[in-house]
Coordinates of C-alpha atoms in Angstrom, one line a residue:
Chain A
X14 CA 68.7 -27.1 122.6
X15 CA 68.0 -26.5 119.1
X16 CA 65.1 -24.0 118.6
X17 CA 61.7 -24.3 117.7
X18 CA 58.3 -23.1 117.3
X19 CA 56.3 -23.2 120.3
X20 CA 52.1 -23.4 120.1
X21 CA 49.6 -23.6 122.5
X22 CA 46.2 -24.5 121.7
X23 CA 43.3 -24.3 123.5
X24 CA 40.9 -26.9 122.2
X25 CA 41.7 -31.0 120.9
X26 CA 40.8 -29.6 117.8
X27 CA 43.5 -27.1 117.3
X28 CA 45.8 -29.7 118.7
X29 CA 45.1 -32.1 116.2
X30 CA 45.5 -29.5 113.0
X31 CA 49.0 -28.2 115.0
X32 CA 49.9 -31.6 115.2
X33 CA 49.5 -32.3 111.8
X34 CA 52.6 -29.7 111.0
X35 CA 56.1 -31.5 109.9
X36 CA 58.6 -32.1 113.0
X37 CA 55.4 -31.4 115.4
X38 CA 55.5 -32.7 118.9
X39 CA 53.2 -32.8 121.4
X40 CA 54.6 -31.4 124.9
X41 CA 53.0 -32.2 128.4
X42 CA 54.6 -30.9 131.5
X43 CA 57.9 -31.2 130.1
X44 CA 59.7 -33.5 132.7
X45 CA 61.5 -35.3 130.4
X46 CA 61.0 -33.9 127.1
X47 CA 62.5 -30.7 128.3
X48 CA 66.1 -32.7 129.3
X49 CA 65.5 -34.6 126.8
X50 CA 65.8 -31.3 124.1
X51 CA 68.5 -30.3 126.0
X52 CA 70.6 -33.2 125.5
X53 CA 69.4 -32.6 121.4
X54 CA 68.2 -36.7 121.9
X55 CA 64.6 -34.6 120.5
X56 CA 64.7 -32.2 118.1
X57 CA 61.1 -30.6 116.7
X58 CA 60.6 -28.0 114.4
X59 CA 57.1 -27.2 116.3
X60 CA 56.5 -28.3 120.3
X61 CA 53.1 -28.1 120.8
X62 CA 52.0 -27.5 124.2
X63 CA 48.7 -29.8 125.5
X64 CA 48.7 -27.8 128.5
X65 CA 46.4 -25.2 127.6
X66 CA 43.5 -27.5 127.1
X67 CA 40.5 -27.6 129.5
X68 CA 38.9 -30.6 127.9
X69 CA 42.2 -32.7 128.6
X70 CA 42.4 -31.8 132.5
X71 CA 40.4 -33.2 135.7
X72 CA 38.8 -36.4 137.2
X73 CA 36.0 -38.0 136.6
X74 CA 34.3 -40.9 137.9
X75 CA 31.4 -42.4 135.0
X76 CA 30.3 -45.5 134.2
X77 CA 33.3 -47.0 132.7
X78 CA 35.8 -46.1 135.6
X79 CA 37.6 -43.2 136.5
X80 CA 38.4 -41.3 133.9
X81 CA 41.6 -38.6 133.8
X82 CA 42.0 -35.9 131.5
X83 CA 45.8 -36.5 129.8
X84 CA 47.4 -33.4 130.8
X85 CA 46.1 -33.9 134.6
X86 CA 49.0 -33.4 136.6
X87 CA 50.4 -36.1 139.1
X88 CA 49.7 -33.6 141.9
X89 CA 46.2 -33.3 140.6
X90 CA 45.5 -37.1 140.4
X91 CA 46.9 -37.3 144.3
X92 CA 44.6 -34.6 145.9
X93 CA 41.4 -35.4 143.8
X94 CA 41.2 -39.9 142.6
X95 CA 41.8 -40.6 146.2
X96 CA 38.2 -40.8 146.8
X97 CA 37.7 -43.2 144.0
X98 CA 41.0 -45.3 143.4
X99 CA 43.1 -44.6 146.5
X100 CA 45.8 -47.1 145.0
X101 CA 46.0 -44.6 141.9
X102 CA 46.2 -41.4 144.2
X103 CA 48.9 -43.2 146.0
X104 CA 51.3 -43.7 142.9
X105 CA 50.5 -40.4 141.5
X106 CA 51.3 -39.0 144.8
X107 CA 54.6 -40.6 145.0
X108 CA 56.2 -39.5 141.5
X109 CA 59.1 -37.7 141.2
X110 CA 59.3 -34.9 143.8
X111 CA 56.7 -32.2 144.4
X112 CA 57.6 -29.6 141.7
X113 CA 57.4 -32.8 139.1
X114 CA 53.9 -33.8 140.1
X115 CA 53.2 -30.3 140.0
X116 CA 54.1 -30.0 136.2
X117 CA 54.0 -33.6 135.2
X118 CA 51.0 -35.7 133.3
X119 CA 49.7 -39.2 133.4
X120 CA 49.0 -38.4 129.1
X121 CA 53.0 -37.3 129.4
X122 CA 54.6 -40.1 131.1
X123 CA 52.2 -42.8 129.4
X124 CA 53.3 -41.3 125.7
X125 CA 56.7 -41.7 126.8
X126 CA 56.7 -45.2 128.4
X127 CA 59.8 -45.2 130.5
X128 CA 60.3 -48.4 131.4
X129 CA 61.2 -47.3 135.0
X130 CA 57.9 -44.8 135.1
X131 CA 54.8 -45.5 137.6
X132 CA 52.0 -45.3 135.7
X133 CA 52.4 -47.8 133.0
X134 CA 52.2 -50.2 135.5
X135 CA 48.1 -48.8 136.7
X136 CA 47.5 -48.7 133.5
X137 CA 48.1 -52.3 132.6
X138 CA 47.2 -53.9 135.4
X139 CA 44.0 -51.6 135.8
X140 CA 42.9 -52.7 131.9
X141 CA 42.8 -49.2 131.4
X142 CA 41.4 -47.6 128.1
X143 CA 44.4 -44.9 126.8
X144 CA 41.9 -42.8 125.0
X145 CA 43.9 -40.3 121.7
X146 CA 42.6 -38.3 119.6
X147 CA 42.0 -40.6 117.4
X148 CA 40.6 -43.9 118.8
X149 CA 40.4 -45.8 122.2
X150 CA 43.4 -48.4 123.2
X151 CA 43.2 -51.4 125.5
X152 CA 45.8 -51.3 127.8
X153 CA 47.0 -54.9 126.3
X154 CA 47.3 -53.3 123.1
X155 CA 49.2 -50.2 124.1
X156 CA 52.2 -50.8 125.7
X157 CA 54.6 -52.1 123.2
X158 CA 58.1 -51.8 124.3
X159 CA 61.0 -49.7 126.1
X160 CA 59.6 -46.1 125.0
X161 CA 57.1 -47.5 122.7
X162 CA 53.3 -48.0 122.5
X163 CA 50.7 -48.0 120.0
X164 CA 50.8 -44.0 119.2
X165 CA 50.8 -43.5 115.5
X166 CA 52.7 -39.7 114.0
X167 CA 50.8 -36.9 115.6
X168 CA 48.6 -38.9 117.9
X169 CA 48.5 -37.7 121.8
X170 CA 46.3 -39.1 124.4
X171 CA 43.5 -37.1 125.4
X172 CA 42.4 -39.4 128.5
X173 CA 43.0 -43.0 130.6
X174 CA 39.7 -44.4 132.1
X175 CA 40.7 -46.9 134.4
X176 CA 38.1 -49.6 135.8
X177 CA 38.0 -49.3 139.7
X178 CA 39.2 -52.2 141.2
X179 CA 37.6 -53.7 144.4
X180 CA 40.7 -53.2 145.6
X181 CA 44.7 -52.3 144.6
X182 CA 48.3 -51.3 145.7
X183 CA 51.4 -50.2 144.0
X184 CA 54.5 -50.7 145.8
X185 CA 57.8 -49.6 144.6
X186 CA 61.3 -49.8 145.1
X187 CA 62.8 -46.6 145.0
X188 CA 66.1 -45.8 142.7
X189 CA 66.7 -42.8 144.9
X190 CA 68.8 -40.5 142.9
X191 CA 66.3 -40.6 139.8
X192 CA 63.0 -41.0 142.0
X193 CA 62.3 -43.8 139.4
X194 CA 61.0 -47.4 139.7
X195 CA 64.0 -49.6 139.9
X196 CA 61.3 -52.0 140.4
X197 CA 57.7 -51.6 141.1
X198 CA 54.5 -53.7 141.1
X199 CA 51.2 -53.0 140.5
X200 CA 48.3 -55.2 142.3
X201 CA 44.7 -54.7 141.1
X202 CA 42.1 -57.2 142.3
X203 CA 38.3 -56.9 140.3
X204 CA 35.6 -59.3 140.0
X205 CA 36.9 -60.7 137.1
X206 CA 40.6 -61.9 138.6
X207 CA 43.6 -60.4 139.8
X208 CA 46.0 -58.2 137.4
X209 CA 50.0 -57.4 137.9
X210 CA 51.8 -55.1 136.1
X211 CA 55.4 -54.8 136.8
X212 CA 57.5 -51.6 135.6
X213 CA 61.3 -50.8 136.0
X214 CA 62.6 -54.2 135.7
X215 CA 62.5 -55.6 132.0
X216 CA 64.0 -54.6 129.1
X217 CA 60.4 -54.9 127.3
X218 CA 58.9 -52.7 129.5
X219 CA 55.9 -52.8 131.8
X220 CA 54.5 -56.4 131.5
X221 CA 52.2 -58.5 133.4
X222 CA 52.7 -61.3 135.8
X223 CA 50.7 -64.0 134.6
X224 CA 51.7 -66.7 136.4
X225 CA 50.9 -64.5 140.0
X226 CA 47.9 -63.5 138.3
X227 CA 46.4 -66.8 138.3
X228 CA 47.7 -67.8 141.9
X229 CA 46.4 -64.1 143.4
X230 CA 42.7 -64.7 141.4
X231 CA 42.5 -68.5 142.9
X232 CA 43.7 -66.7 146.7
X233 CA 44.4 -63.2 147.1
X234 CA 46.8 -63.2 150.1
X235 CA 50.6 -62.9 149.6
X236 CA 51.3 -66.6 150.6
X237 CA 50.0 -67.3 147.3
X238 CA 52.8 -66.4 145.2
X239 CA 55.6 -67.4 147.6
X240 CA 56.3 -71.1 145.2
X241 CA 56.9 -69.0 142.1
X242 CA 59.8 -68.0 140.7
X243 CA 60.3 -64.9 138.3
X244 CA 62.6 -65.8 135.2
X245 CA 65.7 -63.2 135.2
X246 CA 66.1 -63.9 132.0
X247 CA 64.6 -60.7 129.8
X248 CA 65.2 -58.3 132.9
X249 CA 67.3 -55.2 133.4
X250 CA 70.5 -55.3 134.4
X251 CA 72.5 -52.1 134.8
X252 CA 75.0 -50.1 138.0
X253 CA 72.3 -50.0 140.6
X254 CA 70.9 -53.8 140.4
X255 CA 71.5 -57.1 138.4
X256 CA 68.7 -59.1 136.7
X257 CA 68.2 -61.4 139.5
X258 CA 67.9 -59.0 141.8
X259 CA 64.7 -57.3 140.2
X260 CA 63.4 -60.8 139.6
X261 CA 63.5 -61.6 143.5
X262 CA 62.2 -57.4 144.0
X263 CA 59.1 -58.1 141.4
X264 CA 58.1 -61.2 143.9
X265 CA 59.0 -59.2 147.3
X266 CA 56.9 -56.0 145.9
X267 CA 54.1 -58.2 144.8
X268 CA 53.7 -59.5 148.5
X269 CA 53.8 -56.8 149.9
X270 CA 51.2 -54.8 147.0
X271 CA 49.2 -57.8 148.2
X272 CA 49.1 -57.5 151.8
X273 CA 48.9 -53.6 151.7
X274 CA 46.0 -53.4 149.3
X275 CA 42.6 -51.3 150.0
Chain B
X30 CA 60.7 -14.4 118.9
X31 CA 57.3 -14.8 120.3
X32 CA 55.8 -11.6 123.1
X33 CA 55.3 -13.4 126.5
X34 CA 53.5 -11.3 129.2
X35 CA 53.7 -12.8 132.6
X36 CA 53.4 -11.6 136.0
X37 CA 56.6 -11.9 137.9
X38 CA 56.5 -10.7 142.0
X39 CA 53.5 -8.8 141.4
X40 CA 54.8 -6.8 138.2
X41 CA 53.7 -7.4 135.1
X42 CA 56.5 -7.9 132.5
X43 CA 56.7 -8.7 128.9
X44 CA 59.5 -9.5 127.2
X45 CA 60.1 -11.5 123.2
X46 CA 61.7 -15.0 123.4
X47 CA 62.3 -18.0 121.2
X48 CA 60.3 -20.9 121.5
X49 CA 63.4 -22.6 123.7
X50 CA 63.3 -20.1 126.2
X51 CA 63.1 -21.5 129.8
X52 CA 61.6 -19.8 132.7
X53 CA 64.9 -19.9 134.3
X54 CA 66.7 -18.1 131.6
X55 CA 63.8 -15.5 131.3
X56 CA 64.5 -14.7 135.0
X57 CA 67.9 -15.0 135.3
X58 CA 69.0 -13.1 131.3
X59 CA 65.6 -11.2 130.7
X60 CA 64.4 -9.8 133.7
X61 CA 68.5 -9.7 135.9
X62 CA 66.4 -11.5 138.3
X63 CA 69.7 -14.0 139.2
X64 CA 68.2 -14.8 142.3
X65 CA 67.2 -18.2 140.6
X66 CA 70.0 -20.5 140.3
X67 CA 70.6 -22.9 137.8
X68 CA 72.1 -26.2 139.7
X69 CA 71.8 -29.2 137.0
X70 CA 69.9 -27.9 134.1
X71 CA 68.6 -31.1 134.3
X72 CA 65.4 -30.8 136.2
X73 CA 67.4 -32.9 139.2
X74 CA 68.4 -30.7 142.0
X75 CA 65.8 -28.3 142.4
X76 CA 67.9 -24.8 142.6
X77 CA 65.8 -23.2 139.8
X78 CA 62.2 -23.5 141.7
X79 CA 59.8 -20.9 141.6
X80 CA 55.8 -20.8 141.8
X81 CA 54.0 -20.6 138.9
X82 CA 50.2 -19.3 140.0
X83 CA 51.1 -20.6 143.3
X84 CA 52.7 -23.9 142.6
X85 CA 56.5 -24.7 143.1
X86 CA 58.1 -26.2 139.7
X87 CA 61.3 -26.0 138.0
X88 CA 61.7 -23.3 135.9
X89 CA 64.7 -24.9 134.3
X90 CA 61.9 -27.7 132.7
X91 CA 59.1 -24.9 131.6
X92 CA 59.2 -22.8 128.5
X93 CA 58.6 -19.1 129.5
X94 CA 56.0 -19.4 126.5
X95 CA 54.2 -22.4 128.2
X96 CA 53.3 -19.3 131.3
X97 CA 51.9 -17.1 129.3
X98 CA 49.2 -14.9 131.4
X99 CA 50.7 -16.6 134.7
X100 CA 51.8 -15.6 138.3
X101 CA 55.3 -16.5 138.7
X102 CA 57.1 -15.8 142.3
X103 CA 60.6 -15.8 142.9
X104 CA 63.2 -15.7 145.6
X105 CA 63.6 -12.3 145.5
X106 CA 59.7 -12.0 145.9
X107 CA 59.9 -13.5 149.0
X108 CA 60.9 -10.8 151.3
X109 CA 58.8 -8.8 153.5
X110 CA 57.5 -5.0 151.8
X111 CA 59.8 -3.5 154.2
X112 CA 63.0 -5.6 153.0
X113 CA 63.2 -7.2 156.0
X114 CA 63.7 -11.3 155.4
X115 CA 60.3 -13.4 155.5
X116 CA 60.1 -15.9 158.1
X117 CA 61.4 -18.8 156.2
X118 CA 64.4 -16.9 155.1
X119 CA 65.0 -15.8 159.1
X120 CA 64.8 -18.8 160.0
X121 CA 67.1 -20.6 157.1
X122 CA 69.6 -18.1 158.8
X123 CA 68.4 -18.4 162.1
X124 CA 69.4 -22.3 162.3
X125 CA 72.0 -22.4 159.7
X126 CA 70.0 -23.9 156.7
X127 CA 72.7 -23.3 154.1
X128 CA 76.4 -23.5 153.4
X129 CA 77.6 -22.2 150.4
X130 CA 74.0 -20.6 150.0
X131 CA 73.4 -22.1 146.2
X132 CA 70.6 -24.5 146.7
X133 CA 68.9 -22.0 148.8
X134 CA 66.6 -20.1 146.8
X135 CA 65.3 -23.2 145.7
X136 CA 64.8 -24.7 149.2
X137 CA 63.4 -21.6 150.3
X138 CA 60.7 -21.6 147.6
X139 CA 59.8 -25.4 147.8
X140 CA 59.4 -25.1 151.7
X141 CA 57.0 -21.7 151.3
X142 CA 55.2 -24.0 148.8
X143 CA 54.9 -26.8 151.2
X144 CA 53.9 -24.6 154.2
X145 CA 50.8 -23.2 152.1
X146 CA 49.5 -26.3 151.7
X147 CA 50.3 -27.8 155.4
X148 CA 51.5 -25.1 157.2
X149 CA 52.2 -27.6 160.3
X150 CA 54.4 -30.6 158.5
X151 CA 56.2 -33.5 160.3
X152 CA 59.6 -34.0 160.3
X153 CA 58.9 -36.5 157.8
X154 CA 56.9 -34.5 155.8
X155 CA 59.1 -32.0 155.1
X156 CA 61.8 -34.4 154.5
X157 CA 59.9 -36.3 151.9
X158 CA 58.6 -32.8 150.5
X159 CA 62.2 -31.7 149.9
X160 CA 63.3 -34.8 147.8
X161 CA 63.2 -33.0 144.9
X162 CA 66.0 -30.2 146.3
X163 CA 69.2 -31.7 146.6
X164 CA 71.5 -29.8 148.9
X165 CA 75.4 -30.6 147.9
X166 CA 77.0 -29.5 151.1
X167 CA 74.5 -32.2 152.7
X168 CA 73.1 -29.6 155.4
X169 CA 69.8 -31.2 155.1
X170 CA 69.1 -31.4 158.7
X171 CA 69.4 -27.4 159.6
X172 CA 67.5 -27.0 156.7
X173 CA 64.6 -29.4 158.1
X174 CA 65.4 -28.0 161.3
X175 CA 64.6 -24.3 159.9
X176 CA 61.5 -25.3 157.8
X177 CA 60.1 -26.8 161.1
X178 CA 60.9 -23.4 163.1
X179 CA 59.3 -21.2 160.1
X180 CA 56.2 -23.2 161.0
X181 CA 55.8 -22.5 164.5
X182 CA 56.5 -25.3 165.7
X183 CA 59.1 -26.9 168.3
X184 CA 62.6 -27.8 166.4
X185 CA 63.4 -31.3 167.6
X186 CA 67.1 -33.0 167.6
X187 CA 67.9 -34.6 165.0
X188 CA 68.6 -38.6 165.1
X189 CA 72.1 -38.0 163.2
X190 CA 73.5 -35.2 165.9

């Protein structure tokens, strides 16, 4: 990999002003930015580490929801939001492998937005706030496309305070050489209606399921989604499945987030 | 070139290294300590785990400059003061746990890690624990077999024997 200079600061402030350098870029646990160098697909002149900042790490339960320090690691999220949002622990739990969740972020992996990575999905169908530097995004807002979201040049996220659902599940479908998504739903049930977010399948992105949505908030069991149909028509095909087969897995997953949800 | 000062087996070492400096090639280049393998380079197979302050990652995925003031342990840490092997490593050997030997500091490191925190796993658990340590002669079931035995505890057959 090309080099660079390398900075670690220990406060959001000196973040910000190190971000603020040409060719900066922010660095979590390095899980894929790291292979990502290496392949010379990322290139900065300064890598700024976030990992060196108290203030982004840790979990917190307030009066909007849970809230998660950016650069708290998967492992972190696993051992300590069980208590509060067991379907979030769960996820986190099941990244990667254990040496990933050991070094890996949820500010990380939601910067990046791999369309095949967990947590986009708890975001979005949490209605999560992604909380930067420089202002608070609704979930809605951020998620943009395949590796893009509403980040501006030198903006890293700081936080995710995610509403605690009444209850939720996230069931994936394992691609098991990667440990990615190749499909996996998100089921969060609140008050206010049902949510599903839907990552690994579309070539957009995580996105929501409206039409389940509106079948799970009039009855939350998994018959209730059984008449619909996903369209194949903006989904992923590529070697390990086609289009219509992560259509029918977004429906089989979404049952079964359904029936398993606590 | 940047000073890093780590702690590496319980000595502290300092050394000056670029910016793209991994923890692997600290190890393996700066300190001779080749005991840490690099398998894929591409944070896949898990040869290149170490702890860092007690916690298995791959050092083939952190900048040495990103451990700055940490506790890093690698294989050749692992043995007893005397020289003798630890009880992991005996009992890798003890029930065949590796082949051609490459993957094995890595296994070795990610099962001490795992038997920290649940120093009585199921099969299962060590199974799932050890996804992120690929093994390319395929001898995952002595391996399993001798993570189970390092824990004390019976060493059942395995479904595939």
């Amino acid at each position: 990999m090309f080099n660079f200079d390398f900075v670690k600061p220990s406060s959001i402030a000196d973040a910000v002003a190190a971000m603020a350098q040409t060719g900066a870029q922010a660095l979590s646990g390095g899980q894929t930015l790291t292979p990502t160098m290496k392949q010379r697909l990322a290139s900065p002149s300064v890598l700024v580490s976030l990992t060196g900042i108290a203030e982004m790490k840790g979990v917190c339960l307030g009066a909007d929801g849970l809230s998660i320090g950016g650069a708290t690691t998967h492992a972190t999220v696993a051992a300590e939001a069980g208590a509060y949002y067991p379907a979030l622990a769960d996820l986190a739990a099941n990244i990667g492998d254990p040496m990933v969740r050991n070094r890996g972020t949820i500010g990380g992996s939601v910067a990046n937005n791999d369309p095949a990575a967990c947590y986009p999905s708890a975001v979005l169908a949490s209605g999560a706030t992604v909380v930067t530097n420089k202002r608070k995004i609704a979930a809605d807002d951020y998620f943009v496309g395949m590796f893009s979201t509403a980040l501006d040049e030198g903006e890293f996220i700081t936080g995710v305070t995610f509403p605690v659902p009444e209850k939720a599940a996230y069931v994936k479908f394992n691609q098991p050489a990667s440990r990615f998504a190749l499909t996996g739903v998100f089921v969060a049930k609140y008050a206010s209606g049902v949510r599903v977010a839907v990552t690994g399948a579309s070539n957009n992105g995580v996105f929501r399921w409206a039409e389940a949505e509106a079948a799970l908030s009039a009855n939350f069991s998994a018959s209730a989604v059984e008449g619909l149909t996903v369209s194949a028509a903006d989904l992923i095909t590529d070697l390990h499945g086609t289009a219509a087969y992560r259509a029918n897995l977004v429906k089989v997953l979404t049952k079964r987030a359904v029936a398993g949800a606590k | 070139m940047t000073k890093v000062t780590m702690t590496v087996n319980g000595k502290s070492v300092s050394a000056e290294v670029e910016g793209r400096t991994l923890l692997s090639a600290f190890l393996r280049e700066g300190l001779a300590l080749t005991g840490t393998h690099i398998g894929c380079d591409t944070t896949q197979c898990g040869a290149c785990t170490v702890h860092v302050d007690g916690k298995a990652v791959k050092s083939c995925a952190v900048f040495a400059l990103d451990v700055e003031g940490a506790d890093v342990r690698t294989i050749e840490g692992m043995a007893n003061a005397d020289g003798s092997l630890s009880v992991i490593q005996q009992s890798f050997q003890d029930h065949h746990g590796l082949q051609c030997g490459f993957c094995t500091p890595g296994m070795v490191m990610a099962s001490a890690a795992l038997l920290a925190d649940n120093p009585k796993p199921t099969e299962a658990e060590v199974r799932h624990h050890l996804e992120g340590n690929i093994c390319r002669c395929t001898g995952y079931h002595n391996i399993v077999k001798a993570v189970l035995a390092a824990s004390g505890q019976d060493v059942p057959a395995v479904a595939a024997e």
